[in-house]
Structures are given as C-alpha cells and as structure tokens.
Coordinates of C-alpha atoms and ligand atoms in Angstrom, one line a residue:
M1 CA 89.9 67.1 191.4
K2 CA 93.3 65.8 192.1
P3 CA 93.9 62.0 192.4
P4 CA 94.4 60.3 195.8
A5 CA 98.0 59.7 196.8
F6 CA 99.5 56.5 195.3
E7 CA 102.9 55.0 194.9
Y8 CA 104.4 54.8 191.3
L9 CA 106.5 51.9 189.8
A10 CA 107.9 52.4 186.3
A11 CA 108.3 48.7 185.5
T12 CA 110.9 47.6 183.0
S13 CA 109.8 44.0 182.6
L14 CA 106.6 42.0 182.7
E15 CA 107.9 39.9 185.5
Q16 CA 108.6 43.1 187.6
A17 CA 105.0 44.3 186.8
V18 CA 103.3 41.1 187.6
A19 CA 105.2 40.9 191.0
A20 CA 104.0 44.4 191.8
L21 CA 100.5 43.5 191.0
A22 CA 100.5 41.0 193.7
D23 CA 99.5 43.9 195.9
D24 CA 95.6 43.7 195.9
E25 CA 95.3 47.5 195.5
A26 CA 97.8 47.9 192.6
K27 CA 96.7 49.0 189.1
V28 CA 98.2 48.8 185.7
L29 CA 98.9 52.3 184.1
A30 CA 99.2 52.3 180.3
G31 CA 98.2 55.4 178.4
G32 CA 96.2 56.8 181.5
Q33 CA 93.4 58.1 179.3
S34 CA 90.7 56.2 181.3
L35 CA 92.6 55.5 184.5
V36 CA 93.8 59.0 185.3
P37 CA 90.3 60.5 184.9
M38 CA 88.9 57.7 187.2
L39 CA 91.5 58.7 189.7
N40 CA 90.9 62.4 189.4
F41 CA 87.2 61.6 190.1
R42 CA 88.2 59.6 193.0
L43 CA 86.4 56.6 191.6
L44 CA 89.5 54.5 192.4
A45 CA 92.1 54.8 194.9
P46 CA 95.0 52.4 194.1
S47 CA 97.9 52.0 196.5
I48 CA 100.3 51.7 193.5
L49 CA 100.3 52.4 189.9
V50 CA 102.4 50.0 187.8
D51 CA 103.4 51.8 184.6
I52 CA 104.0 49.3 181.8
T53 CA 104.8 51.8 179.2
R54 CA 108.6 51.3 179.6
I55 CA 108.5 47.6 179.1
P56 CA 110.1 46.6 175.8
G57 CA 108.4 44.6 173.1
L58 CA 104.7 45.6 173.7
D59 CA 104.3 48.2 171.2
F60 CA 104.2 46.7 167.6
V61 CA 102.0 45.9 164.6
E62 CA 103.1 43.0 162.6
G63 CA 101.7 40.7 160.0
D64 CA 101.4 37.0 161.2
G65 CA 102.5 35.7 157.8
D66 CA 99.0 34.4 157.0
G67 CA 97.1 37.5 156.4
G68 CA 96.4 38.2 160.1
L69 CA 97.8 40.8 162.5
R70 CA 99.8 40.7 165.8
I71 CA 99.4 43.9 167.9
G72 CA 101.3 44.6 171.0
A73 CA 99.0 45.8 173.9
L74 CA 100.8 49.1 174.1
T75 CA 100.1 50.1 170.5
R76 CA 98.6 53.6 170.4
H77 CA 95.1 54.3 168.9
Y78 CA 96.9 56.7 166.6
T79 CA 99.2 53.9 165.3
L80 CA 96.2 51.7 164.5
E81 CA 94.6 54.6 162.6
T82 CA 97.7 55.4 160.5
S83 CA 99.6 52.0 160.1
A84 CA 99.7 51.1 156.3
L85 CA 99.4 47.4 157.4
V86 CA 96.2 47.9 159.4
Q87 CA 94.7 50.2 156.7
T88 CA 95.4 47.6 154.1
D89 CA 94.6 44.4 155.9
F90 CA 91.9 45.6 158.4
P91 CA 90.6 48.8 157.1
V92 CA 87.6 48.7 159.4
L93 CA 90.0 49.0 162.4
S94 CA 91.8 52.1 161.2
A95 CA 88.4 53.7 160.1
A96 CA 87.0 53.1 163.5
M97 CA 89.9 54.6 165.3
N98 CA 89.0 58.0 163.7
H99 CA 85.9 57.9 165.9
V100 CA 87.9 57.6 169.1
A101 CA 88.1 60.8 171.2
H102 CA 90.5 63.4 169.9
L103 CA 94.0 63.2 168.4
A104 CA 95.6 64.0 171.9
I105 CA 93.9 61.0 173.4
R106 CA 94.5 58.8 170.4
N107 CA 98.2 59.6 170.8
R108 CA 98.4 58.2 174.4
G109 CA 95.6 55.7 174.6
T110 CA 96.6 52.1 173.9
I111 CA 94.6 49.1 172.5
G112 CA 95.4 47.2 175.7
G113 CA 94.2 49.8 177.9
S114 CA 91.0 50.3 176.0
L115 CA 90.2 46.5 175.9
C116 CA 91.0 46.1 179.7
H117 CA 88.9 49.2 180.5
G118 CA 86.0 47.4 178.9
D119 CA 83.8 50.4 178.3
P120 CA 80.7 49.1 176.3
A121 CA 80.6 52.4 174.3
A122 CA 84.4 52.1 173.1
E123 CA 85.2 51.2 169.7
L124 CA 88.1 48.8 170.3
P125 CA 86.3 46.1 172.4
G126 CA 83.6 46.2 169.7
L127 CA 86.3 45.7 167.0
A128 CA 87.9 42.9 169.0
L129 CA 84.7 40.9 168.9
L130 CA 84.0 41.8 165.2
L131 CA 87.5 40.6 164.2
N132 CA 87.5 37.4 166.2
A133 CA 90.6 38.7 168.3
Q134 CA 92.4 36.5 170.6
L135 CA 93.9 38.3 173.5
K136 CA 97.2 36.9 174.9
T137 CA 98.1 37.8 178.6
T138 CA 100.8 36.9 181.0
Q139 CA 98.7 33.8 182.0
R140 CA 96.7 32.6 178.9
T141 CA 95.1 33.4 175.6
I142 CA 91.4 34.4 175.8
A143 CA 89.0 34.9 172.9
A144 CA 87.5 38.4 172.7
T145 CA 84.0 36.7 173.0
D146 CA 84.9 35.5 176.5
F147 CA 86.8 38.6 177.5
F148 CA 84.1 41.2 178.6
A149 CA 82.3 40.4 181.7
S150 CA 80.0 43.5 182.1
A151 CA 80.2 47.3 181.8
L152 CA 84.0 48.4 182.7
S153 CA 84.7 44.6 183.8
T154 CA 86.6 41.8 182.1
I155 CA 87.6 38.5 183.1
L156 CA 91.3 39.5 183.7
A157 CA 92.7 38.5 187.2
E158 CA 94.1 41.3 189.2
D159 CA 97.8 40.4 188.5
E160 CA 97.2 39.5 184.8
I161 CA 98.5 41.8 182.1
L162 CA 97.3 41.8 178.5
T163 CA 100.3 41.6 176.2
E164 CA 99.2 41.0 172.6
I165 CA 96.1 41.0 170.4
T166 CA 96.0 38.7 167.3
L167 CA 93.4 39.2 164.4
P168 CA 93.0 36.2 162.2
A169 CA 93.0 36.9 158.5
L170 CA 89.7 37.8 157.0
P171 CA 88.2 35.7 154.4
P172 CA 88.8 36.6 150.7
R173 CA 86.2 39.2 149.2
T174 CA 85.4 40.5 152.6
G175 CA 83.8 44.1 152.8
W176 CA 83.4 46.1 155.9
G177 CA 81.2 48.9 157.4
F178 CA 81.6 51.0 160.4
E179 CA 78.8 53.4 161.3
E180 CA 78.7 55.5 164.6
F181 CA 76.3 58.1 166.0
A182 CA 77.7 60.5 168.6
R183 CA 76.4 63.9 169.6
R184 CA 79.8 65.7 168.8
S185 CA 82.8 64.4 166.9
G186 CA 85.1 62.6 169.4
D187 CA 82.3 61.8 172.0
F188 CA 81.7 58.3 173.1
A189 CA 79.1 56.6 170.7
L190 CA 75.5 56.7 171.5
A191 CA 75.5 53.6 169.4
A192 CA 77.9 52.2 166.7
V193 CA 77.7 49.1 164.5
G194 CA 80.6 47.3 162.7
A195 CA 79.9 44.8 160.1
T196 CA 81.9 42.5 157.7
V197 CA 80.3 40.7 154.7
S198 CA 82.3 37.8 152.9
L199 CA 81.1 36.7 149.6
S200 CA 81.8 33.5 147.7
G201 CA 80.4 33.7 144.2
E202 CA 76.9 35.3 144.8
E203 CA 76.6 33.6 148.2
V204 CA 77.4 35.0 151.6
S205 CA 80.1 32.9 153.1
E206 CA 80.1 34.8 156.4
A207 CA 78.5 38.0 157.8
R208 CA 79.5 39.5 161.2
I209 CA 77.8 42.4 163.0
V210 CA 78.8 43.9 166.3
V211 CA 77.0 46.6 168.3
I212 CA 78.6 49.0 170.5
G213 CA 76.9 51.3 173.2
A214 CA 73.7 49.5 173.3
H215 CA 74.4 46.7 175.9
D216 CA 76.6 46.4 179.0
T217 CA 79.4 44.9 176.7
P218 CA 79.9 45.0 173.0
L219 CA 77.6 42.4 171.3
R220 CA 77.8 40.1 168.3
L221 CA 74.3 40.0 166.8
S222 CA 74.2 36.3 165.7
A223 CA 70.5 36.2 164.9
A224 CA 70.8 39.1 162.6
E225 CA 74.0 37.8 161.1
A226 CA 72.1 34.5 160.1
L227 CA 69.5 36.6 158.1
L228 CA 72.0 38.0 155.8
T229 CA 71.9 35.3 153.1
S230 CA 71.5 37.8 150.3
R231 CA 71.7 41.5 149.7
S232 CA 67.9 41.7 150.0
G233 CA 68.4 40.3 153.5
I234 CA 70.0 43.7 154.8
A235 CA 66.6 45.1 155.9
A236 CA 65.5 42.0 157.7
A237 CA 69.0 41.8 159.3
A238 CA 68.8 45.6 160.5
K239 CA 65.4 44.8 162.0
A240 CA 66.7 41.8 163.9
A241 CA 69.5 43.7 165.1
Q242 CA 67.2 46.3 166.5
D243 CA 65.1 43.7 168.2
Q244 CA 68.2 41.9 169.6
V245 CA 69.6 44.8 171.7
S246 CA 68.2 45.9 175.0
P247 CA 69.9 49.3 175.7
S248 CA 69.1 51.3 178.9
D249 CA 67.9 54.8 179.2
D250 CA 70.3 57.5 180.2
L251 CA 70.7 61.3 179.9
H252 CA 72.2 60.9 176.4
G253 CA 69.3 59.1 174.9
S254 CA 66.3 56.8 175.6
A255 CA 66.4 53.1 175.1
D256 CA 63.9 53.4 172.3
Y257 CA 66.1 56.0 170.5
R258 CA 69.3 53.8 170.9
R259 CA 67.4 50.8 169.6
H260 CA 66.3 52.8 166.6
L261 CA 69.8 54.0 166.0
V262 CA 71.0 50.3 166.1
G263 CA 68.6 49.5 163.2
V264 CA 69.6 52.4 161.1
L265 CA 73.4 51.9 161.7
T266 CA 73.1 48.3 161.1
R267 CA 71.5 48.8 157.6
R268 CA 74.1 51.4 156.8
A269 CA 77.1 49.4 157.9
L270 CA 75.7 46.1 156.0
T271 CA 75.2 48.1 152.9
A272 CA 78.7 49.4 152.9
A273 CA 80.1 46.1 153.7
W274 CA 78.2 44.5 150.9
Q275 CA 79.3 47.2 148.4
R276 CA 83.0 46.7 149.5
A277 CA 82.7 43.0 149.2
E278 CA 81.4 43.0 145.6
G279 CA 83.9 45.8 144.6
S280 CA 81.5 48.5 143.9
A281 CA 82.9 50.9 146.7
P282 CA 86.4 51.6 147.9
Ligands
LIG301 C1 87.9 62.9 176.9 C2 87.9 61.5 176.5 C3 87.2 61.0 175.5 C4 87.4 59.7 175.2 N1 86.6 59.2 174.1 C5 86.7 57.9 173.7 C6 86.0 57.4 172.6 O1 85.2 58.2 172.0 N2 86.1 56.0 172.4 C7 87.0 55.2 173.0 O2 87.0 54.1 172.8 N3 87.6 55.7 174.1 C8 87.6 56.9 174.4 N4 88.3 57.4 175.6 C9 89.2 56.5 176.3 C10 90.5 56.3 175.6 O3 90.4 55.7 174.4 C11 91.4 55.5 176.6 O4 92.7 55.6 176.0 C12 91.3 54.0 176.5 O5 90.1 53.6 177.0 C13 92.3 53.4 177.6 O6 93.5 53.2 177.1 P1 94.8 53.6 178.1 O7 96.0 53.1 177.4 O8 94.7 55.1 178.3 O9 94.6 52.8 179.5 P2 94.7 53.3 181.0 O10 93.8 54.4 181.2 O11 96.1 53.4 181.4 O12 94.1 52.0 181.6 C14 92.7 51.7 181.5 C15 92.4 50.4 182.3 O13 93.0 49.4 181.7 C16 94.0 48.7 182.7 N5 95.0 48.3 181.8 C17 95.7 49.1 180.8 N6 96.5 48.4 180.2 C18 96.5 47.1 180.6 C19 97.2 45.8 180.2 N7 98.0 45.8 179.1 N8 96.9 44.7 180.9 C20 96.0 44.8 181.9 N9 95.3 45.8 182.3 C21 95.5 47.0 181.6 C22 94.3 49.8 183.6 O14 94.7 49.3 184.9 C23 93.1 50.4 183.8 O15 92.1 49.7 184.6 C24 88.3 58.7 175.9 C25 89.0 59.3 176.9 C26 88.9 60.7 177.2 C27 89.8 61.1 178.4

C-alpha cells in the first residue's frame, strides 16, 4: 500500500523541528525504517513528517573521557556495529547490532528511532536498559529504565525529540553475553537475552540481565541478577529469569516456548559473560 498524504518538513535545527511538532498530528522522521512501513500499512496518518536527519550535531559516537560513551540520536545501527570505540568499550552493543534486520536497514535505521519506536522485540531498547543508558531529549534527561511505557510506546511528549544517549563506563573486569533466537537471520527476535557480569576478585560485583521479546517492554530481571553470586548460580539465575517473564502467545510461538527460550538464552548469555569477565573467552 501507499502512505496517506502528508506534508514534509526537512528541519535544519532542533528549534525548527520542535516548533513544527506543536501540530498534534506531526511525527518525527529519522531513518524511516519503522515509520514508513507503518505509514504504508496505514497504521498512522500524520499531517506532517518532520525530517530531523538534516539537523547537524546529532550523528556522532564519542568517548565521555571517563570510559563511557555519548551517542547522537541520529547514529545509524551500522555505525554502532562497526565503530572501533563501540567495539572496544561496549562490545555487547556492536555484537547485538548484527542481529538487527539486514544491512540495508541497519544503514538507515538510527538509535534514536529504534528507542523512540519502542518495539519490545528490538535490540536497542534492551541494550539501553542493560547498559544503564541516560536519554537526553530537547526537554530533559530520562533513565532508560523509565523510558519505555508499553509496547510501541514511550514517555516522550509529542513535541519532544531524543537527541543523545549516554552510556556510563562499565565496571572493570566486566564480561558480556548476547544471545538471540529468531526464525531467520534478520528477523525480529522471538526472544533475546543480554547480560553483563562484573567480577571483583572471585566475587560478583554486579550482574545485569535484560530480556527482549518476552514482555511488552524490554525487562531487567533483577530477581535473577540477585542469584548470580558465583558461577554455580548461573543455572538458578536462568531458572529465575524463565519464571520472571510472562510472554504472550502469538503466531510466532507460544508463551511456554518463549519462556523456555528465555531460560536457555539466559544460561548461555551468563556463561559467555562469565567467561569473558574471567578472561577465558575473547
Ligand atoms: C524489514 C525490517 C526488519 C527489521 N528488523 C529489526 C530487528 O530485527 N531488530 C530491530 O531492532 N529493528 C528492526 N527493524 C526496525 C529498524 O531497526 C528501525 O530502523 C528502527 O526501529 C527505527 O529507527 P529509524 O531511525 O528508522 O526510525 P523511524 O522509522 O524514522 O522512526 C521510528 C519512530 O520513532 C520516532 N522518532 C525517530 N527518531 C526520533 C527522535 N530522535 N526523537 C523522537 N522521536 C523519534 C518517529 O516519529 C517514529 O515514531 C526492522 C525494520 C524493517 C523494515
């Protein structure tokens, strides 16, 4: 199908874009990889699309000088996948990008667009939770934990634009794992789990687990995280992860199947994270 008729504004500044969004029926256009299909299916009928891709200063990946990263909202998925800085400091992020759709879509899709679209099966919202991201907008700074309201819905106001994502440094001796199951390469995940394990001596100083595709938002699994006090806790944490999610049935898989996947993927992600934290895996 073709999209309904709309006006188009190629904004050249954030001020101009925000002013245009005062129209209730206006929509931000970034990479268009989620918005344009929704227009074509006539799930949305905005009066005007406010294209933000010509606004300077929103496409960058920079270190924050303290081991963390600052990422502009217009940074493409492909940049996150291939940036040497991301690969070195946040390898879980570049590894997860490889699971997003296909190269053509990763070349156009932006981190800001993916977060604002808020698909519970998308990788970037889950990664934002896993990495304790702070999301800077034209109005405020929002912790990723507060950002996602429900499936395809965030707490952003209609005239608010996401401008920057900051990732604080990971603790020393942090290993990571990212495990996803999709029916075909490039499909949205039936379920995916990202994990980090930080070690201090033989002790776990911090464990983080996030699940994607098994809830109406990405979900941090705090009960499972708390069980990971030693390597032998991986099985119990995986079981707790499985018990903590309440996925729904759909034509791609039953709730029971997804719950089972969450258990398996959590065990694999934590094992990989542990091995990387202790230096026995690259
Ligand atoms: C065939 C196909 C397969 C895909 N597979 C996957 C997959 O496996 N995993 C995955 O994660 N994604 C997948 N995607 C989605 C893709 O990653 C999109 O690029 C991404 O979800 C949206 O980014 P975008 O820049 O294209 O945003 P757009 O489509 O331009 O916008 C998406 C939404 O966010 C809003 N928006 C965009 N930027 C901002 C901003 N800075 N501030 C405020 N609001 C904003 C828009 O108004 C719109 O509501 C797939 C897409 C397609 C077409």
